[in-house]
Amino acid sequence: MQSIKQTLERFKIVRLIVSIYRLRAVRALVPLVIIALVYLEGQHELKQVHLGLIIQELKRVPAEAIAQMMGVALLSVAVMSAYDYLIRRHFRLDIGRWSTFRFSWIANSFNNLIGFAGLAGVGLRTLLYRKSGVPAAVLAPAIVFLSPLMITGLSLFSWGNIFGLLPAAALLREHKWLVFAVWGMALYLPFFIILQRSSLFAKWVNRGQGRTPWLTVAASVGASFLEWLFAGITFWTIGSHLLGGVEFVAVFSIYVIAAIAGTLSMAPGGIGAFDLIALLGLTQLGYPSDKAMAVLVVYRLFYYLVPWLIGLALAALEIGLQGKKGSDRTSAGIEPSLNVWQKIWGWPGQYTFLSDLGVWALGKLVFVSGLLLLLSAATPELVYRLRLTEDLLSLPVMRISHHLSVLTGFMLILLSRGISLRVRRAYIWTSVLLSGGAVFTFTKGFDYEEALFLLLVALILWISRARFYRISVPVSRQNTAWWLVLTSFIALVYYLLGSYVHHGFLKHLPRGVEPEWLQRHSNVSVTAAGGLVLSWLLLTMLVTLRPHRKADGLFADRDMERLTRFLGENPGNPLTHMLFLGDKSFYWAQGGKVLFAFARARDKLVVLGDPLGPRSLINEGISEFRQTADLYGLAVVFYQATPAYLPLYHEQGYRFFKLGEEAAVPLADFTLSGKKNSDLRNVKSRFEREEYLFEVTAAPHPAALLDELHGISEEWLSGRSEKGYSLGWFKPSYLQLAPLALLRGKDGAVLAFASIAPGYDGGDTVSIDLMRHRKNAPNGTMDYLFVRLLEWAKEQGAGRFNLGNAPLSSVGRNSGALREEKLAHLVFVRGGHWYGFAGLRRYKEKFNPEWEPRYLAYPAVLTLSILTLDLVRLVSRHPEAKEDQL
């Protein structure tokens, strides 16, 4: 019966975890289901698509047509700024017209490509408008107002399908499930109008200023109408160039149906559903599958990818920090000078750091640059460009340039992570490779478009050069494995693409070109493997010689003599004595007046307890330590932080998680009298009656005694490994630094012992440290040892006796607690099978202690679940093991 009860309780814990992710899983399944449904409907058309013929169609498009298609696509994205101008006017946002346009372009281009049911656009608009000083009370209703109106234009066009103004009867007749999608989208428009005119909407969104005016409702629908109209015009323009003369109404009708399917799928950019429905519609009009797919590829490129790259560039150059000090280096006391671009734009808040989105965008631009080089190398250049390049350069130069382009592409992909992490050397190498890649693309086949793009990315990097301040970052095994898999997959795609295109184009090449083509592309497998291996070899050399070795020396200070002198002038805390274990490094801030004792856990420096030193210098000391750690991509975490220092951590932008509570007995009030302490009195009387001997021996201790205690420790461990970091372990040199409490039997043999840790606060606090006993020790042994220790400390004039921490005690009990803390509470209550959390709390309650909470203080950019695993690994790591050098 008891086992069944334990099983049910464990199930509750698992159910809580599952409930957190259940909704996300359901949302993720919706796009997959719709894409699978559309795929089943369009299997026949997909089988007719040939990649080689698609690329051939794309290569034949003249430059004037490309310019026209590109212009219409960029105009279509620009038209979407009507949304932002609408909320700017309706909510009287105090931002300029040009800033509104820039914000709109960034948000809409990201939302088009990434999507996630509009969440990408919502998040970026929130970030951008808050950056410009728009109050949250104004911004939240504006975002809520904007979100539902974006598909009203598509809903309006759905009515056009229903009433026959946009005929798509053949498509709807063959795929009947699309009828329900069209009607569902059409009914959204009246629902939207009713919602806009409702009193509830007026109260919560219009901020009590009355119902939404009819003019604003019409403007909302009109803005959405323009978005979808111009997107459809873009699709038709591309189709007219690639398919020949096409009727606008027929193609636009197909576009509307495809857009409805893509929107309902909630997939990023409607990818999959939109493309397959559009492919089905165009093939129904009699166009070949290869040409129809070419239309879709160009549409994706010009309407989604190119505007997104422009948005990436704008985000990389312009987006500033959004008020979270913990996510940037402002809190670490770093304030770089303005770069030229920031001064030109003159943004409000320009004196703060650029956000992580900016460097993330730069990293993705570099990643795209690497992919572009590989795509260019895997596909053939235009015949006239090959002939022109061969006239200007020799064939060996073209061949070498081709191989160097592949190598440069792989290197840029690998270095893109270093760009996102703001590493200075990654910026230097990337700048060189981008410039070299531009030369190689030019000399291998006169690909000036790609060369200009690479030079543009290099220019953006140069403008943003002030952001690359880090000396190095940790390189973990997990990240290395992930990037190895990713680059290997890219190399495989490069090989398959190059081989497929090579065979598909071979019969289409004019005479006189075939020898060069065969010589340059027949060994595509060698090029792919060689580029991958050489890029990883160069990266390995960079990592091996990386200046991160400087961090190992910088954080390797374990000067015990300096620590002793420091504690002679500054007070410590109950955890201070553990610094003499030798497993923690020291960082001396503020000219050596503030001490941080920490251990390394992957990319985190975990400080044990609060910093030591004058309170007035602690805040600046934390900033200094964080700044130094950030130069090497390391985050500073405070483990077992006390409530007294929480305001300082809060100013630094830290978040908190309650680890448990620490028990301290006020010795002035300690007594064994009274009914409540009868059990302890009985234990003491029994051990004294049986002539057990308690004594406290001062250091230094005889070697024979330490050998005897070592045998007790090994017996107590029973083959288990010692814990470390925040727990003491049996180390003779460490035990020689403080008194030892011994409990001997009648024969004089030691049955149990405990090491005593001074509080380094003038003798006011005494702490229990290492506790061990023999297996055959009688019941109540540790109770008696604790009672005698408390009496001894009281006799020595100490004010408090620290019994140590009770993990997860009083965590997550309130209904408003965080999910993670509620989960921790369940573990505390029901986790006795793995660790006696509740039992440890009850045991320490015997001595009537006062409880004080202890916290984990961590930067907001860290994920609590991953941080928890790192801390468990840190505490569980063998004390004598060398720290991770990842």
PDB file of N, CA and C in Angstrom, residues 413-462:
ATOM      1  N   ILE A 413      30.435  29.821 -41.301  1.00  0.00           N
ATOM      2  CA  ILE A 413      29.384  29.146 -40.533  1.00  0.00           C
ATOM      3  C   ILE A 413      29.870  28.850 -39.121  1.00  0.00           C
ATOM      4  N   LEU A 414      31.099  28.375 -38.998  1.00  0.00           N
ATOM      5  CA  LEU A 414      31.646  28.064 -37.678  1.00  0.00           C
ATOM      6  C   LEU A 414      31.871  29.319 -36.845  1.00  0.00           C
ATOM      7  N   LEU A 415      32.316  30.382 -37.488  1.00  0.00           N
ATOM      8  CA  LEU A 415      32.617  31.618 -36.752  1.00  0.00           C
ATOM      9  C   LEU A 415      31.375  32.420 -36.396  1.00  0.00           C
ATOM     10  N   SER A 416      30.232  32.088 -37.000  1.00  0.00           N
ATOM     11  CA  SER A 416      29.020  32.865 -36.727  1.00  0.00           C
ATOM     12  C   SER A 416      28.638  32.802 -35.255  1.00  0.00           C
ATOM     13  N   ARG A 417      28.918  31.685 -34.593  1.00  0.00           N
ATOM     14  CA  ARG A 417      28.608  31.599 -33.161  1.00  0.00           C
ATOM     15  C   ARG A 417      29.505  32.539 -32.366  1.00  0.00           C
ATOM     16  N   GLY A 418      30.753  32.640 -32.756  1.00  0.00           N
ATOM     17  CA  GLY A 418      31.645  33.585 -32.077  1.00  0.00           C
ATOM     18  C   GLY A 418      31.199  35.022 -32.254  1.00  0.00           C
ATOM     19  N   ILE A 419      30.611  35.333 -33.413  1.00  0.00           N
ATOM     20  CA  ILE A 419      30.070  36.679 -33.626  1.00  0.00           C
ATOM     21  C   ILE A 419      28.887  36.917 -32.691  1.00  0.00           C
ATOM     22  N   SER A 420      27.988  35.946 -32.583  1.00  0.00           N
ATOM     23  CA  SER A 420      26.839  36.097 -31.687  1.00  0.00           C
ATOM     24  C   SER A 420      27.264  36.241 -30.235  1.00  0.00           C
ATOM     25  N   LEU A 421      28.437  35.683 -29.895  1.00  0.00           N
ATOM     26  CA  LEU A 421      28.936  35.766 -28.523  1.00  0.00           C
ATOM     27  C   LEU A 421      29.887  36.937 -28.312  1.00  0.00           C
ATOM     28  N   ARG A 422      30.034  37.801 -29.317  1.00  0.00           N
ATOM     29  CA  ARG A 422      30.790  39.056 -29.208  1.00  0.00           C
ATOM     30  C   ARG A 422      32.291  38.847 -29.007  1.00  0.00           C
ATOM     31  N   VAL A 423      32.853  37.822 -29.603  1.00  0.00           N
ATOM     32  CA  VAL A 423      34.275  37.530 -29.434  1.00  0.00           C
ATOM     33  C   VAL A 423      35.081  38.381 -30.414  1.00  0.00           C
ATOM     34  N   ARG A 424      36.075  39.058 -29.878  1.00  0.00           N
ATOM     35  CA  ARG A 424      36.866  39.991 -30.695  1.00  0.00           C
ATOM     36  C   ARG A 424      37.614  39.277 -31.810  1.00  0.00           C
ATOM     37  N   ARG A 425      38.237  38.160 -31.491  1.00  0.00           N
ATOM     38  CA  ARG A 425      39.011  37.457 -32.516  1.00  0.00           C
ATOM     39  C   ARG A 425      38.099  36.874 -33.588  1.00  0.00           C
ATOM     40  N   ALA A 426      36.896  36.465 -33.219  1.00  0.00           N
ATOM     41  CA  ALA A 426      35.944  35.988 -34.227  1.00  0.00           C
ATOM     42  C   ALA A 426      35.592  37.111 -35.190  1.00  0.00           C
ATOM     43  N   TYR A 427      35.444  38.343 -34.667  1.00  0.00           N
ATOM     44  CA  TYR A 427      35.159  39.493 -35.522  1.00  0.00           C
ATOM     45  C   TYR A 427      36.301  39.731 -36.506  1.00  0.00           C
ATOM     46  N   ILE A 428      37.526  39.650 -36.025  1.00  0.00           N
ATOM     47  CA  ILE A 428      38.685  39.898 -36.911  1.00  0.00           C
ATOM     48  C   ILE A 428      38.760  38.841 -38.000  1.00  0.00           C
ATOM     49  N   TRP A 429      38.661  37.571 -37.610  1.00  0.00           N
ATOM     50  CA  TRP A 429      38.726  36.496 -38.592  1.00  0.00           C
ATOM     51  C   TRP A 429      37.563  36.566 -39.580  1.00  0.00           C
ATOM     52  N   THR A 430      36.386  36.871 -39.077  1.00  0.00           N
ATOM     53  CA  THR A 430      35.212  36.951 -39.952  1.00  0.00           C
ATOM     54  C   THR A 430      35.354  38.081 -40.955  1.00  0.00           C
ATOM     55  N   SER A 431      35.857  39.219 -40.514  1.00  0.00           N
ATOM     56  CA  SER A 431      36.053  40.353 -41.424  1.00  0.00           C
ATOM     57  C   SER A 431      37.018  39.992 -42.544  1.00  0.00           C
ATOM     58  N   VAL A 432      38.094  39.306 -42.195  1.00  0.00           N
ATOM     59  CA  VAL A 432      39.069  38.879 -43.209  1.00  0.00           C
ATOM     60  C   VAL A 432      38.440  37.884 -44.176  1.00  0.00           C
ATOM     61  N   LEU A 433      37.691  36.927 -43.637  1.00  0.00           N
ATOM     62  CA  LEU A 433      37.085  35.899 -44.485  1.00  0.00           C
ATOM     63  C   LEU A 433      35.997  36.472 -45.390  1.00  0.00           C
ATOM     64  N   LEU A 434      35.226  37.426 -44.890  1.00  0.00           N
ATOM     65  CA  LEU A 434      34.210  38.052 -45.731  1.00  0.00           C
ATOM     66  C   LEU A 434      34.850  38.790 -46.900  1.00  0.00           C
ATOM     67  N   SER A 435      35.933  39.492 -46.623  1.00  0.00           N
ATOM     68  CA  SER A 435      36.631  40.206 -47.702  1.00  0.00           C
ATOM     69  C   SER A 435      37.234  39.219 -48.688  1.00  0.00           C
ATOM     70  N   GLY A 436      37.857  38.157 -48.148  1.00  0.00           N
ATOM     71  CA  GLY A 436      38.423  37.144 -49.031  1.00  0.00           C
ATOM     72  C   GLY A 436      37.346  36.415 -49.812  1.00  0.00           C
ATOM     73  N   GLY A 437      36.207  36.107 -49.164  1.00  0.00           N
ATOM     74  CA  GLY A 437      35.120  35.437 -49.857  1.00  0.00           C
ATOM     75  C   GLY A 437      34.573  36.262 -50.997  1.00  0.00           C
ATOM     76  N   ALA A 438      34.525  37.592 -50.808  1.00  0.00           N
ATOM     77  CA  ALA A 438      34.059  38.465 -51.887  1.00  0.00           C
ATOM     78  C   ALA A 438      34.986  38.367 -53.099  1.00  0.00           C
ATOM     79  N   VAL A 439      36.275  38.290 -52.834  1.00  0.00           N
ATOM     80  CA  VAL A 439      37.248  38.157 -53.939  1.00  0.00           C
ATOM     81  C   VAL A 439      37.079  36.808 -54.628  1.00  0.00           C
ATOM     82  N   PHE A 440      36.920  35.737 -53.838  1.00  0.00           N
ATOM     83  CA  PHE A 440      36.823  34.396 -54.416  1.00  0.00           C
ATOM     84  C   PHE A 440      35.565  34.230 -55.268  1.00  0.00           C
ATOM     85  N   THR A 441      34.436  34.769 -54.802  1.00  0.00           N
ATOM     86  CA  THR A 441      33.206  34.650 -55.597  1.00  0.00           C
ATOM     87  C   THR A 441      33.332  35.407 -56.907  1.00  0.00           C
ATOM     88  N   PHE A 442      34.106  36.470 -56.891  1.00  0.00           N
ATOM     89  CA  PHE A 442      34.306  37.257 -58.105  1.00  0.00           C
ATOM     90  C   PHE A 442      35.210  36.522 -59.088  1.00  0.00           C
ATOM     91  N   THR A 443      36.280  35.896 -58.553  1.00  0.00           N
ATOM     92  CA  THR A 443      37.259  35.265 -59.439  1.00  0.00           C
ATOM     93  C   THR A 443      36.869  33.854 -59.861  1.00  0.00           C
ATOM     94  N   LYS A 444      35.868  33.246 -59.217  1.00  0.00           N
ATOM     95  CA  LYS A 444      35.483  31.896 -59.634  1.00  0.00           C
ATOM     96  C   LYS A 444      34.409  31.905 -60.714  1.00  0.00           C
ATOM     97  N   GLY A 445      33.688  33.026 -60.849  1.00  0.00           N
ATOM     98  CA  GLY A 445      32.649  33.039 -61.865  1.00  0.00           C
ATOM     99  C   GLY A 445      31.961  34.376 -62.009  1.00  0.00           C
ATOM    100  N   PHE A 446      32.630  35.463 -61.599  1.00  0.00           N
ATOM    101  CA  PHE A 446      32.116  36.819 -61.772  1.00  0.00           C
ATOM    102  C   PHE A 446      30.764  36.997 -61.072  1.00  0.00           C
ATOM    103  N   ASP A 447      30.637  36.405 -59.848  1.00  0.00           N
ATOM    104  CA  ASP A 447      29.399  36.535 -59.079  1.00  0.00           C
ATOM    105  C   ASP A 447      29.459  37.820 -58.247  1.00  0.00           C
ATOM    106  N   TYR A 448      29.246  38.940 -58.903  1.00  0.00           N
ATOM    107  CA  TYR A 448      29.402  40.226 -58.222  1.00  0.00           C
ATOM    108  C   TYR A 448      28.289  40.467 -57.203  1.00  0.00           C
ATOM    109  N   GLU A 449      27.093  39.862 -57.429  1.00  0.00           N
ATOM    110  CA  GLU A 449      26.006  40.064 -56.450  1.00  0.00           C
ATOM    111  C   GLU A 449      26.391  39.497 -55.083  1.00  0.00           C
ATOM    112  N   GLU A 450      26.950  38.281 -55.104  1.00  0.00           N
ATOM    113  CA  GLU A 450      27.356  37.673 -53.842  1.00  0.00           C
ATOM    114  C   GLU A 450      28.517  38.431 -53.214  1.00  0.00           C
ATOM    115  N   ALA A 451      29.435  38.906 -54.055  1.00  0.00           N
ATOM    116  CA  ALA A 451      30.569  39.676 -53.531  1.00  0.00           C
ATOM    117  C   ALA A 451      30.088  40.948 -52.843  1.00  0.00           C
ATOM    118  N   LEU A 452      29.109  41.627 -53.431  1.00  0.00           N
ATOM    119  CA  LEU A 452      28.580  42.856 -52.817  1.00  0.00           C
ATOM    120  C   LEU A 452      27.892  42.552 -51.492  1.00  0.00           C
ATOM    121  N   PHE A 453      27.167  41.427 -51.441  1.00  0.00           N
ATOM    122  CA  PHE A 453      26.506  41.068 -50.192  1.00  0.00           C
ATOM    123  C   PHE A 453      27.528  40.796 -49.091  1.00  0.00           C
ATOM    124  N   LEU A 454      28.574  40.063 -49.397  1.00  0.00           N
ATOM    125  CA  LEU A 454      29.607  39.767 -48.403  1.00  0.00           C
ATOM    126  C   LEU A 454      30.296  41.043 -47.931  1.00  0.00           C
ATOM    127  N   LEU A 455      30.560  41.956 -48.860  1.00  0.00           N
ATOM    128  CA  LEU A 455      31.191  43.224 -48.472  1.00  0.00           C
ATOM    129  C   LEU A 455      30.251  44.065 -47.620  1.00  0.00           C
ATOM    130  N   LEU A 456      28.947  43.983 -47.902  1.00  0.00           N
ATOM    131  CA  LEU A 456      27.973  44.708 -47.082  1.00  0.00           C
ATOM    132  C   LEU A 456      27.963  44.173 -45.653  1.00  0.00           C
ATOM    133  N   VAL A 457      27.996  42.851 -45.504  1.00  0.00           N
ATOM    134  CA  VAL A 457      28.049  42.261 -44.165  1.00  0.00           C
ATOM    135  C   VAL A 457      29.339  42.670 -43.458  1.00  0.00           C
ATOM    136  N   ALA A 458      30.443  42.679 -44.197  1.00  0.00           N
ATOM    137  CA  ALA A 458      31.709  43.111 -43.598  1.00  0.00           C
ATOM    138  C   ALA A 458      31.627  44.565 -43.139  1.00  0.00           C
ATOM    139  N   LEU A 459      30.946  45.412 -43.913  1.00  0.00           N
ATOM    140  CA  LEU A 459      30.782  46.815 -43.529  1.00  0.00           C
ATOM    141  C   LEU A 459      29.944  46.937 -42.253  1.00  0.00           C
ATOM    142  N   ILE A 460      28.863  46.162 -42.174  1.00  0.00           N
ATOM    143  CA  ILE A 460      28.022  46.198 -40.972  1.00  0.00           C
ATOM    144  C   ILE A 460      28.817  45.747 -39.753  1.00  0.00           C
ATOM    145  N   LEU A 461      29.640  44.724 -39.927  1.00  0.00           N
ATOM    146  CA  LEU A 461      30.488  44.280 -38.816  1.00  0.00           C
ATOM    147  C   LEU A 461      31.445  45.389 -38.387  1.00  0.00           C
ATOM    148  N   TRP A 462      32.028  46.061 -39.348  1.00  0.00           N
ATOM    149  CA  TRP A 462      32.977  47.137 -39.024  1.00  0.00           C
ATOM    150  C   TRP A 462      32.274  48.279 -38.281  1.00  0.00           C
TER     151      TRP A 462
END
